[in-house]
mmCIF file of N, CA and C in Angstrom:
data_model
loop_
_atom_site.group_PDB
_atom_site.id
_atom_site.type_symbol
_atom_site.label_atom_id
_atom_site.label_comp_id
_atom_site.label_asym_id
_atom_site.label_seq_id
_atom_site.Cartn_x
_atom_site.Cartn_y
_atom_site.Cartn_z
ATOM 1 N N MET A 20 -7.083 -10.418 -13.815
ATOM 2 C CA MET A 20 -6.820 -11.492 -12.846
ATOM 3 C C MET A 20 -8.155 -12.487 -13.350
ATOM 4 N N SER A 21 -7.522 -13.669 -13.659
ATOM 5 C CA SER A 21 -8.557 -14.224 -13.961
ATOM 6 C C SER A 21 -9.329 -15.069 -12.704
ATOM 7 N N ARG A 22 -10.501 -15.600 -13.103
ATOM 8 C CA ARG A 22 -11.415 -15.953 -11.736
ATOM 9 C C ARG A 22 -10.758 -16.858 -11.089
ATOM 10 N N ALA A 23 -10.232 -18.023 -11.594
ATOM 11 C CA ALA A 23 -9.457 -18.946 -11.001
ATOM 12 C C ALA A 23 -8.036 -18.256 -10.232
ATOM 13 N N THR A 24 -7.357 -17.685 -10.778
ATOM 14 C CA THR A 24 -6.541 -17.060 -9.973
ATOM 15 C C THR A 24 -6.993 -16.273 -8.671
ATOM 16 N N LYS A 25 -7.846 -15.300 -8.709
ATOM 17 C CA LYS A 25 -8.563 -14.601 -7.587
ATOM 18 C C LYS A 25 -8.683 -15.728 -6.763
ATOM 19 N N ARG A 26 -9.496 -17.053 -7.058
ATOM 20 C CA ARG A 26 -10.103 -17.740 -5.973
ATOM 21 C C ARG A 26 -9.011 -18.314 -5.376
ATOM 22 N N LYS A 27 -7.975 -18.499 -6.317
ATOM 23 C CA LYS A 27 -6.449 -19.143 -5.621
ATOM 24 C C LYS A 27 -6.025 -18.481 -4.250
ATOM 25 N N HIS A 28 -6.141 -17.201 -4.950
ATOM 26 C CA HIS A 28 -5.428 -16.095 -4.065
ATOM 27 C C HIS A 28 -6.147 -16.025 -2.527
ATOM 28 N N VAL A 29 -7.693 -15.841 -2.645
ATOM 29 C CA VAL A 29 -8.525 -15.536 -1.770
ATOM 30 C C VAL A 29 -8.304 -16.732 -0.708
ATOM 31 N N VAL A 30 -8.344 -18.127 -1.242
ATOM 32 C CA VAL A 30 -8.356 -19.277 -0.671
ATOM 33 C C VAL A 30 -6.994 -19.305 0.352
ATOM 34 N N GLN A 31 -5.799 -18.905 -0.499
ATOM 35 C CA GLN A 31 -4.597 -18.956 0.004
ATOM 36 C C GLN A 31 -4.469 -18.026 1.552
ATOM 37 N N GLU A 32 -5.049 -16.866 1.478
ATOM 38 C CA GLU A 32 -4.986 -15.968 2.542
ATOM 39 C C GLU A 32 -6.007 -16.526 3.560
ATOM 40 N N LEU A 33 -7.104 -17.386 3.057
ATOM 41 C CA LEU A 33 -7.910 -17.569 4.220
ATOM 42 C C LEU A 33 -7.192 -18.793 4.899
ATOM 43 N N LEU A 34 -6.364 -19.607 4.358
ATOM 44 C CA LEU A 34 -5.891 -21.001 4.975
ATOM 45 C C LEU A 34 -4.420 -20.439 5.678
ATOM 46 N N GLN A 35 -4.220 -19.233 5.928
ATOM 47 C CA GLN A 35 -2.836 -18.870 6.764
ATOM 48 C C GLN A 35 -3.141 -19.519 8.179
ATOM 49 N N ASP A 36 -2.070 -20.126 8.680
ATOM 50 C CA ASP A 36 -2.305 -20.740 9.934
ATOM 51 C C ASP A 36 -2.299 -19.911 11.346
ATOM 52 N N ARG A 37 -1.642 -18.817 10.918
ATOM 53 C CA ARG A 37 -1.489 -17.683 12.163
ATOM 54 C C ARG A 37 -2.382 -16.486 12.176
ATOM 55 N N VAL A 38 -3.320 -16.121 12.804
ATOM 56 C CA VAL A 38 -4.092 -15.242 12.796
ATOM 57 C C VAL A 38 -3.715 -14.250 14.044
ATOM 58 N N GLU A 39 -3.602 -13.356 13.867
ATOM 59 C CA GLU A 39 -3.453 -12.149 14.823
ATOM 60 C C GLU A 39 -4.423 -11.104 14.898
ATOM 61 N N PRO A 40 -5.563 -11.100 15.718
ATOM 62 C CA PRO A 40 -6.485 -10.069 15.518
ATOM 63 C C PRO A 40 -6.037 -8.655 15.699
ATOM 64 N N ARG A 41 -6.634 -7.539 15.108
ATOM 65 C CA ARG A 41 -6.126 -5.945 15.702
ATOM 66 C C ARG A 41 -6.834 -5.646 16.859
ATOM 67 N N ALA A 42 -6.621 -4.679 17.780
ATOM 68 C CA ALA A 42 -7.620 -4.221 18.627
ATOM 69 C C ALA A 42 -8.864 -3.852 18.312
ATOM 70 N N ALA A 43 -9.100 -3.484 17.078
ATOM 71 C CA ALA A 43 -10.440 -3.355 16.853
ATOM 72 C C ALA A 43 -11.480 -4.484 16.281
ATOM 73 N N GLN A 44 -10.811 -5.335 15.923
ATOM 74 C CA GLN A 44 -11.339 -6.689 15.310
ATOM 75 C C GLN A 44 -12.278 -7.469 16.594
ATOM 76 N N ARG A 45 -13.134 -8.106 16.330
ATOM 77 C CA ARG A 45 -14.128 -8.906 17.290
ATOM 78 C C ARG A 45 -14.102 -10.342 16.451
ATOM 79 N N VAL A 46 -14.271 -11.327 17.526
ATOM 80 C CA VAL A 46 -14.308 -12.553 17.263
ATOM 81 C C VAL A 46 -16.132 -12.838 17.367
ATOM 82 N N VAL A 47 -16.916 -13.133 16.479
ATOM 83 C CA VAL A 47 -18.062 -13.576 16.464
ATOM 84 C C VAL A 47 -18.748 -14.978 15.896
ATOM 85 N N ARG A 48 -19.967 -15.030 16.275
ATOM 86 C CA ARG A 48 -20.315 -16.376 15.773
ATOM 87 C C ARG A 48 -21.404 -16.077 14.905
ATOM 88 N N VAL A 49 -21.709 -16.987 13.669
ATOM 89 C CA VAL A 49 -22.917 -16.891 12.670
ATOM 90 C C VAL A 49 -23.924 -17.549 13.137
ATOM 91 N N LEU A 50 -25.076 -16.699 13.014
ATOM 92 C CA LEU A 50 -26.574 -17.202 13.653
ATOM 93 C C LEU A 50 -27.281 -17.507 12.127
ATOM 94 N N GLY A 51 -27.129 -16.929 11.218
ATOM 95 C CA GLY A 51 -27.941 -16.958 10.197
ATOM 96 C C GLY A 51 -27.650 -15.858 8.953
ATOM 97 N N THR A 52 -27.861 -16.350 7.969
ATOM 98 C CA THR A 52 -27.739 -15.445 6.692
ATOM 99 C C THR A 52 -29.096 -14.918 6.111
ATOM 100 N N PRO A 53 -29.176 -13.916 6.229
ATOM 101 C CA PRO A 53 -30.838 -13.234 6.084
ATOM 102 C C PRO A 53 -30.781 -12.929 4.329
ATOM 103 N N GLY A 54 -29.699 -12.771 3.397
ATOM 104 C CA GLY A 54 -29.549 -12.732 2.524
ATOM 105 C C GLY A 54 -28.801 -11.434 1.975
ATOM 106 N N ASN A 55 -28.562 -10.959 0.599
ATOM 107 C CA ASN A 55 -28.274 -9.981 0.208
ATOM 108 C C ASN A 55 -26.208 -9.748 0.877
ATOM 109 N N ASN A 56 -25.576 -10.951 1.033
ATOM 110 C CA ASN A 56 -24.389 -10.987 1.311
ATOM 111 C C ASN A 56 -24.501 -10.408 2.916
ATOM 112 N N LEU A 57 -25.256 -10.440 3.789
ATOM 113 C CA LEU A 57 -25.238 -10.121 4.949
ATOM 114 C C LEU A 57 -25.580 -10.983 5.750
ATOM 115 N N HIS A 58 -24.658 -11.432 7.149
ATOM 116 C CA HIS A 58 -24.740 -12.411 7.937
ATOM 117 C C HIS A 58 -25.248 -11.911 9.478
ATOM 118 N N GLU A 59 -26.066 -12.311 10.088
ATOM 119 C CA GLU A 59 -26.490 -12.047 11.263
ATOM 120 C C GLU A 59 -25.571 -12.807 12.187
ATOM 121 N N VAL A 60 -25.020 -12.164 13.200
ATOM 122 C CA VAL A 60 -23.905 -12.611 13.927
ATOM 123 C C VAL A 60 -24.085 -12.199 15.253
ATOM 124 N N GLU A 61 -23.494 -12.921 16.548
ATOM 125 C CA GLU A 61 -23.351 -12.704 17.696
ATOM 126 C C GLU A 61 -22.206 -12.967 18.562
ATOM 127 N N THR A 62 -21.771 -12.005 19.305
ATOM 128 C CA THR A 62 -20.588 -11.371 19.813
ATOM 129 C C THR A 62 -20.493 -12.542 21.121
ATOM 130 N N ALA A 63 -19.360 -12.620 21.750
ATOM 131 C CA ALA A 63 -19.491 -13.209 23.243
ATOM 132 C C ALA A 63 -20.292 -12.848 24.213
ATOM 133 N N GLU A 64 -20.399 -11.385 24.143
ATOM 134 C CA GLU A 64 -21.235 -10.862 25.231
ATOM 135 C C GLU A 64 -23.158 -11.041 24.888
ATOM 136 N N GLY A 65 -23.064 -11.231 23.883
ATOM 137 C CA GLY A 65 -24.495 -11.796 23.217
ATOM 138 C C GLY A 65 -24.960 -10.652 22.712
ATOM 139 N N THR A 66 -24.531 -9.998 22.372
ATOM 140 C CA THR A 66 -25.016 -8.766 21.264
ATOM 141 C C THR A 66 -25.478 -9.157 20.032
ATOM 142 N N ARG A 67 -26.397 -9.124 19.126
ATOM 143 C CA ARG A 67 -26.615 -9.411 17.696
ATOM 144 C C ARG A 67 -26.615 -8.504 16.816
ATOM 145 N N PHE A 68 -26.187 -8.440 15.707
ATOM 146 C CA PHE A 68 -25.779 -7.420 14.695
ATOM 147 C C PHE A 68 -25.750 -8.153 13.236
ATOM 148 N N LEU A 69 -25.706 -7.470 12.267
ATOM 149 C CA LEU A 69 -25.590 -7.501 10.856
ATOM 150 C C LEU A 69 -23.948 -7.570 10.597
ATOM 151 N N ALA A 70 -23.523 -8.431 10.031
ATOM 152 C CA ALA A 70 -22.260 -8.074 9.179
ATOM 153 C C ALA A 70 -22.011 -8.226 7.850
ATOM 154 N N SER A 71 -21.802 -7.394 6.960
ATOM 155 C CA SER A 71 -21.478 -7.567 5.536
ATOM 156 C C SER A 71 -20.247 -8.314 5.304
ATOM 157 N N MET A 72 -20.292 -9.051 4.140
ATOM 158 C CA MET A 72 -19.319 -9.773 3.420
ATOM 159 C C MET A 72 -18.644 -8.770 2.450
ATOM 160 N N PRO A 73 -17.596 -8.699 2.255
ATOM 161 C CA PRO A 73 -16.886 -8.051 1.264
ATOM 162 C C PRO A 73 -16.740 -8.784 0.017
ATOM 163 N N PRO A 74 -16.541 -7.821 -1.152
ATOM 164 C CA PRO A 74 -16.580 -8.205 -2.321
ATOM 165 C C PRO A 74 -15.455 -9.488 -2.754
ATOM 166 N N ARG A 75 -14.435 -9.342 -2.088
ATOM 167 C CA ARG A 75 -13.565 -10.329 -2.303
ATOM 168 C C ARG A 75 -13.669 -11.475 -1.809
ATOM 169 N N PHE A 76 -14.875 -11.930 -1.094
ATOM 170 C CA PHE A 76 -14.906 -13.305 -0.394
ATOM 171 C C PHE A 76 -16.552 -13.426 -1.199
ATOM 172 N N ARG A 77 -17.012 -13.128 -1.968
ATOM 173 C CA ARG A 77 -18.367 -13.510 -2.557
ATOM 174 C C ARG A 77 -17.883 -14.497 -3.766
ATOM 175 N N LYS A 78 -18.720 -15.576 -3.713
ATOM 176 C CA LYS A 78 -18.608 -16.629 -4.826
ATOM 177 C C LYS A 78 -17.131 -17.280 -4.410
ATOM 178 N N HIS A 79 -16.640 -17.100 -3.474
ATOM 179 C CA HIS A 79 -15.289 -17.850 -3.225
ATOM 180 C C HIS A 79 -15.253 -18.755 -1.879
ATOM 181 N N ILE A 80 -16.082 -18.242 -0.923
ATOM 182 C CA ILE A 80 -16.044 -18.425 0.352
ATOM 183 C C ILE A 80 -17.385 -18.727 0.953
ATOM 184 N N TRP A 81 -17.458 -20.027 1.548
ATOM 185 C CA TRP A 81 -18.820 -20.372 1.920
ATOM 186 C C TRP A 81 -18.887 -19.965 3.439
ATOM 187 N N ILE A 82 -19.819 -19.520 3.871
ATOM 188 C CA ILE A 82 -20.158 -19.156 5.240
ATOM 189 C C ILE A 82 -21.566 -20.092 5.802
ATOM 190 N N LYS A 83 -21.118 -20.571 6.937
ATOM 191 C CA LYS A 83 -22.631 -21.469 7.467
ATOM 192 C C LYS A 83 -22.975 -21.041 8.959
ATOM 193 N N ARG A 84 -24.104 -21.431 9.225
ATOM 194 C CA ARG A 84 -24.597 -21.174 10.672
ATOM 195 C C ARG A 84 -23.719 -21.887 11.542
ATOM 196 N N GLY A 85 -23.170 -21.273 12.551
ATOM 197 C CA GLY A 85 -22.076 -21.769 13.723
ATOM 198 C C GLY A 85 -20.807 -21.509 13.287
ATOM 199 N N ASP A 86 -20.322 -21.100 11.914
ATOM 200 C CA ASP A 86 -18.785 -20.476 11.655
ATOM 201 C C ASP A 86 -18.556 -19.567 12.707
ATOM 202 N N PHE A 87 -17.362 -19.221 12.890
ATOM 203 C CA PHE A 87 -16.814 -18.216 13.388
ATOM 204 C C PHE A 87 -15.971 -17.183 12.467
ATOM 205 N N LEU A 88 -16.438 -15.831 12.903
ATOM 206 C CA LEU A 88 -15.713 -14.935 11.981
ATOM 207 C C LEU A 88 -14.987 -14.044 12.843
ATOM 208 N N LEU A 89 -13.834 -13.237 11.936
ATOM 209 C CA LEU A 89 -13.202 -12.182 12.707
ATOM 210 C C LEU A 89 -13.756 -10.750 11.795
ATOM 211 N N VAL A 90 -14.439 -9.572 12.475
ATOM 212 C CA VAL A 90 -15.224 -8.642 11.693
ATOM 213 C C VAL A 90 -14.309 -7.463 12.450
ATOM 214 N N ASP A 91 -14.324 -6.290 11.199
ATOM 215 C CA ASP A 91 -14.117 -5.263 11.652
ATOM 216 C C ASP A 91 -15.393 -4.457 12.159
ATOM 217 N N PRO A 92 -15.416 -3.335 13.048
ATOM 218 C CA PRO A 92 -16.671 -2.529 13.148
ATOM 219 C C PRO A 92 -16.716 -1.563 12.231
ATOM 220 N N ILE A 93 -17.971 -0.826 11.947
ATOM 221 C CA ILE A 93 -18.411 0.017 10.896
ATOM 222 C C ILE A 93 -19.166 0.990 11.848
ATOM 223 N N GLU A 94 -18.789 2.147 12.068
ATOM 224 C CA GLU A 94 -19.280 3.352 12.860
ATOM 225 C C GLU A 94 -20.646 3.834 12.093
ATOM 226 N N GLU A 95 -20.577 3.918 11.023
ATOM 227 C CA GLU A 95 -22.059 4.700 10.353
ATOM 228 C C GLU A 95 -23.227 3.825 10.286
ATOM 229 N N GLY A 96 -22.871 2.423 10.373
ATOM 230 C CA GLY A 96 -24.063 1.607 10.225
ATOM 231 C C GLY A 96 -25.250 1.765 11.444
ATOM 232 N N SER A 97 -26.276 1.510 11.069
ATOM 233 C CA SER A 97 -27.352 1.349 12.043
ATOM 234 C C SER A 97 -27.506 -0.057 12.274
ATOM 235 N N LYS A 98 -28.152 -0.899 11.275
ATOM 236 C CA LYS A 98 -28.199 -2.047 11.485
ATOM 237 C C LYS A 98 -26.895 -3.222 11.019
ATOM 238 N N VAL A 99 -26.328 -2.570 9.882
ATOM 239 C CA VAL A 99 -24.954 -3.450 9.582
ATOM 240 C C VAL A 99 -24.089 -2.848 10.378
ATOM 241 N N LYS A 100 -23.396 -3.596 11.345
ATOM 242 C CA LYS A 100 -22.388 -2.547 12.347
ATOM 243 C C LYS A 100 -20.901 -3.362 11.992
ATOM 244 N N ALA A 101 -20.716 -4.264 10.991
ATOM 245 C CA ALA A 101 -19.509 -4.905 11.128
ATOM 246 C C ALA A 101 -19.349 -5.044 9.414
ATOM 247 N N GLU A 102 -18.047 -5.636 9.172
ATOM 248 C CA GLU A 102 -17.638 -6.038 7.905
ATOM 249 C C GLU A 102 -16.678 -7.334 8.272
ATOM 250 N N ILE A 103 -17.181 -8.546 7.558
ATOM 251 C CA ILE A 103 -16.278 -9.666 7.764
ATOM 252 C C ILE A 103 -14.734 -9.090 7.052
ATOM 253 N N SER A 104 -13.706 -9.623 8.265
ATOM 254 C CA SER A 104 -12.430 -9.405 7.727
ATOM 255 C C SER A 104 -11.849 -10.842 7.282
ATOM 256 N N LEU A 105 -12.276 -12.039 8.110
ATOM 257 C CA LEU A 105 -11.787 -13.307 7.959
ATOM 258 C C LEU A 105 -12.712 -14.393 8.451
ATOM 259 N N VAL A 106 -12.797 -15.617 7.716
ATOM 260 C CA VAL A 106 -13.809 -16.499 8.247
ATOM 261 C C VAL A 106 -12.642 -17.262 9.045
ATOM 262 N N LEU A 107 -13.073 -17.751 10.153
ATOM 263 C CA LEU A 107 -12.088 -18.769 11.022
ATOM 264 C C LEU A 107 -12.208 -20.184 10.966
ATOM 265 N N LEU A 108 -11.334 -20.718 10.475
ATOM 266 C CA LEU A 108 -11.175 -22.328 10.258
ATOM 267 C C LEU A 108 -10.624 -22.977 11.504
ATOM 268 N N PRO A 109 -10.920 -24.362 11.799
ATOM 269 C CA PRO A 109 -10.377 -24.943 13.045
ATOM 270 C C PRO A 109 -8.939 -24.692 13.443
ATOM 271 N N PRO A 110 -8.129 -24.616 12.195
ATOM 272 C CA PRO A 110 -6.861 -24.205 12.234
ATOM 273 C C PRO A 110 -6.448 -22.914 13.264
ATOM 274 N N HIS A 111 -7.381 -21.777 12.917
ATOM 275 C CA HIS A 111 -7.419 -20.629 13.086
ATOM 276 C C HIS A 111 -7.728 -20.493 14.782
ATOM 277 N N VAL A 112 -8.807 -21.204 14.783
ATOM 278 C CA VAL A 112 -9.452 -21.198 16.441
ATOM 279 C C VAL A 112 -8.263 -21.849 17.401
ATOM 280 N N ARG A 113 -7.703 -22.874 16.695
ATOM 281 C CA ARG A 113 -6.647 -23.718 17.417
ATOM 282 C C ARG A 113 -5.222 -22.711 17.750
ATOM 283 N N SER A 114 -5.148 -21.656 17.049
ATOM 284 C CA SER A 114 -4.116 -20.925 17.062
ATOM 285 C C SER A 114 -4.317 -19.857 18.195
ATOM 286 N N LEU A 115 -5.470 -19.039 17.817
ATOM 287 C CA LEU A 115 -5.926 -18.070 18.933
ATOM 288 C C LEU A 115 -6.123 -18.733 20.231
ATOM 289 N N ARG A 116 -6.363 -19.955 20.415
ATOM 290 C CA ARG A 116 -6.511 -20.660 21.798
ATOM 291 C C ARG A 116 -5.153 -20.533 22.458
ATOM 292 N N LEU A 117 -4.319 -21.175 21.418
ATOM 293 C CA LEU A 117 -2.997 -21.191 22.086
ATOM 294 C C LEU A 117 -2.068 -19.827 22.273
ATOM 295 N N GLN A 118 -2.597 -18.634 21.648
ATOM 296 C CA GLN A 118 -2.248 -17.575 21.911
ATOM 297 C C GLN A 118 -2.723 -16.848 23.216
ATOM 298 N N GLY A 119 -3.745 -17.622 23.666
ATOM 299 C CA GLY A 119 -4.821 -16.987 24.754
ATOM 300 C C GLY A 119 -5.703 -15.884 24.317
ATOM 301 N N LEU A 120 -6.237 -15.851 22.995
ATOM 302 C CA LEU A 120 -7.152 -14.766 22.650
ATOM 303 C C LEU A 120 -8.365 -14.975 22.338
ATOM 304 N N TRP A 121 -8.629 -16.422 22.648
ATOM 305 C CA TRP A 121 -10.147 -17.051 22.175
ATOM 306 C C TRP A 121 -10.991 -16.589 23.799
#
């Protein structure tokens, strides 16, 4: 798969209007990016931890401080406790609020 085709598929997946989080997934806010494809995030309860970015998002999706993410927990991690599943855009946030999941 060419680089342009892969970027097209990743962005198309990201732009889906309807987001339905699974039971184990959590919505978190990005506090910073210490580097090495890691992002410091905070949950609604106030707990802070690191989340890793999977290879399919690298070089295709940009994450800034203040963005919202959908993450999957990782049990074996001591510092890195989650992996990014989806970057939530404003249409995703609106959809979650309408569903009552925000």
